[in-house]
PDB file of C-alpha atoms in Angstrom:
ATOM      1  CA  UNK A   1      69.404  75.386  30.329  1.00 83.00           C
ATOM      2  CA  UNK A   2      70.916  72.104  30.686  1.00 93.00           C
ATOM      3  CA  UNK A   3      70.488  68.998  29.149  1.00 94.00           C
ATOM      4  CA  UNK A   4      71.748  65.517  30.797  1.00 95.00           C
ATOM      5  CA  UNK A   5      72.004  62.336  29.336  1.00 92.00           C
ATOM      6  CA  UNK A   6      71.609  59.721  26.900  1.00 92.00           C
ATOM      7  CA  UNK A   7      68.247  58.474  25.392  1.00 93.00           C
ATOM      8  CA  UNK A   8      68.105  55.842  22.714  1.00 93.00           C
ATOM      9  CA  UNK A   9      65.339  55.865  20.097  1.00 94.00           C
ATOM     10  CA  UNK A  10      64.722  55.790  16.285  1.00 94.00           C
ATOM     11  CA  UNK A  11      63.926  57.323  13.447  1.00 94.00           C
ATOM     12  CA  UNK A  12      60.800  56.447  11.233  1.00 93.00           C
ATOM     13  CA  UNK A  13      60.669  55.566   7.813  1.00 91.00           C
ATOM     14  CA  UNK A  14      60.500  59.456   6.766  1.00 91.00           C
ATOM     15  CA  UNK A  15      63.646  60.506   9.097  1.00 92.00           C
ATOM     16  CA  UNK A  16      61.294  61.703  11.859  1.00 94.00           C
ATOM     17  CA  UNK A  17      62.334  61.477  15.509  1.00 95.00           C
ATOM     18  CA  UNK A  18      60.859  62.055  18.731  1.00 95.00           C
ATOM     19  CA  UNK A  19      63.112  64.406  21.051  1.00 95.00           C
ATOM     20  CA  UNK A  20      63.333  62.841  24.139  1.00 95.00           C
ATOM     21  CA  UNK A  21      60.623  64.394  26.774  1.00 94.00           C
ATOM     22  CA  UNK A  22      62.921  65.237  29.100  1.00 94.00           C
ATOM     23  CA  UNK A  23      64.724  67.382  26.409  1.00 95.00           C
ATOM     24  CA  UNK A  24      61.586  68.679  25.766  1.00 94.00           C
ATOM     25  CA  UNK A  25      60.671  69.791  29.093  1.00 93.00           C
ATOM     26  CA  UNK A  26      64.473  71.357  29.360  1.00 93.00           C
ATOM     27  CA  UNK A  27      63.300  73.792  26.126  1.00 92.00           C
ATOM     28  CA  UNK A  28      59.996  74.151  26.897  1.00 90.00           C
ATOM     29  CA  UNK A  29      60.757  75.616  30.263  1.00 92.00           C
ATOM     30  CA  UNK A  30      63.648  77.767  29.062  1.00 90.00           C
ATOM     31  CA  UNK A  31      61.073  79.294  26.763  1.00 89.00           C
ATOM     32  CA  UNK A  32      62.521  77.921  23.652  1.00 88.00           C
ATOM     33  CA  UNK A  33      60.291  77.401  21.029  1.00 83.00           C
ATOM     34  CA  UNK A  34      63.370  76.550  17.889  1.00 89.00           C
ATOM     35  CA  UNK A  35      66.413  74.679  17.410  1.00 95.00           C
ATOM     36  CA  UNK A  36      69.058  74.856  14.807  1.00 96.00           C
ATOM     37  CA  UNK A  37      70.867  71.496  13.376  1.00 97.00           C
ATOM     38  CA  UNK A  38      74.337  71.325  12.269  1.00 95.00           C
ATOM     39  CA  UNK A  39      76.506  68.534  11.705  1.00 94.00           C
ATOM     40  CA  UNK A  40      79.159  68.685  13.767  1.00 93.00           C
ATOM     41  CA  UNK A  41      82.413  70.155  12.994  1.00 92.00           C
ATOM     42  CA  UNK A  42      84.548  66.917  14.557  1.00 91.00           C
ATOM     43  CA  UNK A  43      82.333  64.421  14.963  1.00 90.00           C
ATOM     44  CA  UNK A  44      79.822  62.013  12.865  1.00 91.00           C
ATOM     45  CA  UNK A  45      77.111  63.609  14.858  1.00 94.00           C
ATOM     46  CA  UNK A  46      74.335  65.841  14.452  1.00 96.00           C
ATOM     47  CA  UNK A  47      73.771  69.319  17.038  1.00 97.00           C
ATOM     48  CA  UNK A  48      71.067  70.161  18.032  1.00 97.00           C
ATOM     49  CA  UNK A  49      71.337  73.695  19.499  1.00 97.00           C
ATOM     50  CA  UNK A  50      68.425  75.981  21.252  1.00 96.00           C
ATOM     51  CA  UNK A  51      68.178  78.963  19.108  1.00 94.00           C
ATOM     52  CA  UNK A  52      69.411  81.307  21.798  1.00 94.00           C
ATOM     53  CA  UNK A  53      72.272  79.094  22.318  1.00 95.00           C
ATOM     54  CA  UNK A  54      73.093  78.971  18.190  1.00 96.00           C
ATOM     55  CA  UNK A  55      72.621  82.815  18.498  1.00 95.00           C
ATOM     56  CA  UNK A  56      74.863  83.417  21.100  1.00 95.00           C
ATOM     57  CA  UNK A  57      77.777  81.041  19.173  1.00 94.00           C
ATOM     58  CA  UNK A  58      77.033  82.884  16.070  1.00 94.00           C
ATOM     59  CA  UNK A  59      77.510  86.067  17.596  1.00 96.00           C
ATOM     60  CA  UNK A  60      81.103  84.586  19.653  1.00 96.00           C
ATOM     61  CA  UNK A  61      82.299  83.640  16.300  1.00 96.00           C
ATOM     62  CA  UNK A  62      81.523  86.294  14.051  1.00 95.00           C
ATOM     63  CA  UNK A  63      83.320  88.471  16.676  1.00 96.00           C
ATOM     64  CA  UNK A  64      86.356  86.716  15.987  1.00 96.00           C
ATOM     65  CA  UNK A  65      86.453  86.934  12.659  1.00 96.00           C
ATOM     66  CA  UNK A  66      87.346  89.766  10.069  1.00 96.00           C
ATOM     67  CA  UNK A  67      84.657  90.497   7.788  1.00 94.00           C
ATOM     68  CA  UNK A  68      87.560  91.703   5.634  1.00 96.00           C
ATOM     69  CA  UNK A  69      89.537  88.553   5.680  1.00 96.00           C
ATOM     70  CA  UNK A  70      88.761  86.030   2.542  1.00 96.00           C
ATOM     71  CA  UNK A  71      89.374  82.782   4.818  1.00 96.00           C
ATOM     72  CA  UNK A  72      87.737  84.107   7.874  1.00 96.00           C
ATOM     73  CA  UNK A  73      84.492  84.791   5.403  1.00 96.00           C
ATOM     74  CA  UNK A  74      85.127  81.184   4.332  1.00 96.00           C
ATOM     75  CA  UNK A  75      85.077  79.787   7.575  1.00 95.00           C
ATOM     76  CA  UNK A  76      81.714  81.880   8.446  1.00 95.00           C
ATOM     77  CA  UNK A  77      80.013  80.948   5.581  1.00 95.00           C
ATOM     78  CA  UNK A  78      80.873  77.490   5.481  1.00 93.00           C
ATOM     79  CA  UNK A  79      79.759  77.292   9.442  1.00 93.00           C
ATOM     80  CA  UNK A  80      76.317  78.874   8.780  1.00 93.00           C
ATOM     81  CA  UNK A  81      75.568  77.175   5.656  1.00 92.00           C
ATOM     82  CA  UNK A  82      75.014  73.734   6.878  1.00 87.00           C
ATOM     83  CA  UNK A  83      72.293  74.356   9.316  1.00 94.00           C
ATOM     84  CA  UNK A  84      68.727  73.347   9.328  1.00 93.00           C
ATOM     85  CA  UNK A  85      65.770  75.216  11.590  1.00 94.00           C
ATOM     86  CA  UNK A  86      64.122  72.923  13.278  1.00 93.00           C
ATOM     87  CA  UNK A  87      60.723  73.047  14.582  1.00 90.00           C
ATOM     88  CA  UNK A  88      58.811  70.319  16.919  1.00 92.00           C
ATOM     89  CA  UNK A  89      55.480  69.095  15.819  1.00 92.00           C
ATOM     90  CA  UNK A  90      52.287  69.333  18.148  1.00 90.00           C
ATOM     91  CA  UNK A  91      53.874  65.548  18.900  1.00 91.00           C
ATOM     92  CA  UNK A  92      57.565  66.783  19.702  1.00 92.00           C
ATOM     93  CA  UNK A  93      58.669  65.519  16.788  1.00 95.00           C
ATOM     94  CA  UNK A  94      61.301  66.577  14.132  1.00 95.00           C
ATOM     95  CA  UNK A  95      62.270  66.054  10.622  1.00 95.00           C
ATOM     96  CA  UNK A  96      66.089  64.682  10.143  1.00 95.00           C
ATOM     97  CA  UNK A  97      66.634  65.545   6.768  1.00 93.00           C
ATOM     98  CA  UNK A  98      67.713  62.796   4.472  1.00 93.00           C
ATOM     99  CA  UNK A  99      71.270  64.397   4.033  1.00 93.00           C
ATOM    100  CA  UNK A 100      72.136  64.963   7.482  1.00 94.00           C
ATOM    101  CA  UNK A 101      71.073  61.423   8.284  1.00 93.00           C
ATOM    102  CA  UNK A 102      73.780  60.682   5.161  1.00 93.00           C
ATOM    103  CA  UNK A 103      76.435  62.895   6.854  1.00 91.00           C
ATOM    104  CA  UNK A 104      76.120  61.844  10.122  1.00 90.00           C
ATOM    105  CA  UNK A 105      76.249  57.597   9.059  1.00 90.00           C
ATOM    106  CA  UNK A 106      72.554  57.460  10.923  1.00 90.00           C
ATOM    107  CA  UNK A 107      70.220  54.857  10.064  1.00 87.00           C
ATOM    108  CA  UNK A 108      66.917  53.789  12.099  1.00 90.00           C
ATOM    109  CA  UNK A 109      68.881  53.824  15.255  1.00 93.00           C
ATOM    110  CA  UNK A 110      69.844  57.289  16.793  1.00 94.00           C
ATOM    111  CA  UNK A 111      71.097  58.147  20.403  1.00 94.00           C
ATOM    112  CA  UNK A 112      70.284  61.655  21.685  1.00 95.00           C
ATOM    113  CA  UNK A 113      73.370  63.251  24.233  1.00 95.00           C
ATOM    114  CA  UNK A 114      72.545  65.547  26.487  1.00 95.00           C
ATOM    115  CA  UNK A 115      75.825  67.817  26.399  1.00 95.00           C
ATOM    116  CA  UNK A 116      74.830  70.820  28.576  1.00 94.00           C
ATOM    117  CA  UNK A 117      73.469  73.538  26.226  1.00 94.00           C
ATOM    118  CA  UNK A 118      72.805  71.513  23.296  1.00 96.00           C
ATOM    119  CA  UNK A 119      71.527  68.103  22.234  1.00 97.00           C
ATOM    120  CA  UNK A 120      73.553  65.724  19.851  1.00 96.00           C
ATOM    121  CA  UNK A 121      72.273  62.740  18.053  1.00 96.00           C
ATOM    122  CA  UNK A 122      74.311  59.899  17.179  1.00 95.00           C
ATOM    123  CA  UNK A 123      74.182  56.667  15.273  1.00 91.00           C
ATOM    124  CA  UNK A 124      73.446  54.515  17.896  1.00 86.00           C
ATOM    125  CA  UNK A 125      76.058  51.965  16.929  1.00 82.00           C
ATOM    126  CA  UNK A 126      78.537  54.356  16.823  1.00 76.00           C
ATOM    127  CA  UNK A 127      81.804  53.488  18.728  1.00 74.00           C
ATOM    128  CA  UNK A 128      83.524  56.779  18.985  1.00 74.00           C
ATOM    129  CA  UNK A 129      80.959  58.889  20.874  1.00 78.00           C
ATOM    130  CA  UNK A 130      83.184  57.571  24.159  1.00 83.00           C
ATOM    131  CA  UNK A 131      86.193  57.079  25.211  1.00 86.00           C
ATOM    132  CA  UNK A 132      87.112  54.094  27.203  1.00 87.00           C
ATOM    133  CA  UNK A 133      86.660  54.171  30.935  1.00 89.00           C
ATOM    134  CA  UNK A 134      90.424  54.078  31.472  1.00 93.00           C
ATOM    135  CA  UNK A 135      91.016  56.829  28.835  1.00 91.00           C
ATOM    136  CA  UNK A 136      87.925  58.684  30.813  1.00 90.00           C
ATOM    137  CA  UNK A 137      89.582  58.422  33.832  1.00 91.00           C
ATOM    138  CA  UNK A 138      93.542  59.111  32.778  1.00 92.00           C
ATOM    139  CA  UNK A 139      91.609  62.104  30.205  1.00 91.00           C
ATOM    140  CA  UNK A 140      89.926  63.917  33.621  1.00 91.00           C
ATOM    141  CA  UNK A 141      92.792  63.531  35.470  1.00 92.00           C
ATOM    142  CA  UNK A 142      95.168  64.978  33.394  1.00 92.00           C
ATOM    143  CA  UNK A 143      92.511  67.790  32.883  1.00 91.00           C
ATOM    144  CA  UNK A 144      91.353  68.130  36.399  1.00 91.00           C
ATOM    145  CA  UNK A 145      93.649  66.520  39.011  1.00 86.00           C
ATOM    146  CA  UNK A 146      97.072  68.166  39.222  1.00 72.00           C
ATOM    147  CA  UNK A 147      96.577  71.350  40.109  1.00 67.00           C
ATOM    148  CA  UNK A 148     100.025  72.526  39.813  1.00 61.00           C
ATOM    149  CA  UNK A 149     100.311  71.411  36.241  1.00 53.00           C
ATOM    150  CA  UNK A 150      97.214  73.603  34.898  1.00 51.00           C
ATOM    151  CA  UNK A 151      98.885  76.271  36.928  1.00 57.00           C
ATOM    152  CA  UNK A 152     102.648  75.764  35.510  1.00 57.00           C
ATOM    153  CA  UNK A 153     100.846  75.765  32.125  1.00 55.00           C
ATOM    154  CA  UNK A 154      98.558  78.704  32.595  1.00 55.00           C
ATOM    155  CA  UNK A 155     101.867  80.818  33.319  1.00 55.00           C
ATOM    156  CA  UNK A 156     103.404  78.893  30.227  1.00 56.00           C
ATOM    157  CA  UNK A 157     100.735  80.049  28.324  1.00 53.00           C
ATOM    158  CA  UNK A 158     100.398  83.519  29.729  1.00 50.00           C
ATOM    159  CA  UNK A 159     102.230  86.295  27.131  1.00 49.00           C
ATOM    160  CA  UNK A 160     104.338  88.882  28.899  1.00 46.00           C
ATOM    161  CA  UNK A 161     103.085  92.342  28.792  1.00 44.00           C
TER     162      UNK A 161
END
C-alpha cells in the first residue's frame, strides 16, 4: 500500500474532512477498512496510519522496549495514548477532533501527504512541511549520491565482533 502525493482541502465547521479519493481507493483496495490518528512525534502534523500499518509499528516498538523498564513503559504509554480510531463515513469522511486540530496549529485549511504507508495532514499554510529545493537537492545527495561515503560510514558504524 502506497500513498503518493499532496491534496489540498478543508475542514468543515465541525472538523470533518474528506480523505482524498485517491487515498481512498489506496485503502479500499488494500482491504483496509480503519485508520489510527496520532500527532506526530516531530512534526505539527497529524498521521494518519492504516490499521495494519499502526499494528505492525506497535508491534516493532513494543519489541524494543522492556516491559520491565519504567522509561521504556513511559515512552509506550505516552506513544499509544494519543491516538484516535478513525472510521470513514458512507461519504469518506472523518472527524478531526477539536484537540488534534489544536495540536497540530490546523484551521479550515489542511493538506493531506501521501508518505508511502501512511497519510499526514498538515496546516496548509504551514512552511516547514519542506525543505527548500536546494536543501532537497544537497539533503538527497548527501543521502544518496556518494556511494563510498555510506559505505566508509556503514563500516564506521559496524561494531566489531
Amino acid at each position: 500500500m502506497r500513498f503518493l502525493g499532496s491534496t489540498e482541502a478543508k475542514t468543515d465547521a465541525k472538523g470533518r474532512a474528506f480523505l482524498p479519493a485517491a487515498f481512498r481507493k489506496v485503502l479500499s483496495s488494500s482491504g483496509e477498512e480503519s485508520l489510527i490518528m496520532r500527532k506526530d512525534v516531530y512534526q505539527p502534523c497529524l498521521v494518519l496510519y492504516p490499521e495494519s500499518v499502526w499494528n505492525g509499528m506497535l508491534d516493532n516498538l513494543r519489541s524494543r522496549l522492556n516491559r520491565w523498564n519504567k522509561r521504556d513503559q513511559t515512552v509506550y504509554r505516552q506513544f499509544v495514548s494519543d491516538v484516535e480510531a478513525i472510521t470513514l463515513d458512507g461519504n469518506g469522511r472523518f472527524l478531526i477532533p477539536k484537540r488534534y486540530l489544536e495540536m497540530a496549529n490546523i484551521d479550515q485549511q489542511i493538506k493531506f501527504i501521501g508518505m508511502d504507508d501512511c497519510i499526514e495532514i498538515w496546516n496548509n499554510d504551514a512552511q516547514n512541511a519542506f525543505m527548500s529545493p536546494e536543501d532537497f537537492s544537497k539533503a538527497l545527495e548527501e543521502l544518496m549520491g556518494n556511494d563510498d561515503a555510506a559505505n566508509n560510514s556503514k563500516e564506521e558504524s559496524t561494531p566489531l565482533l
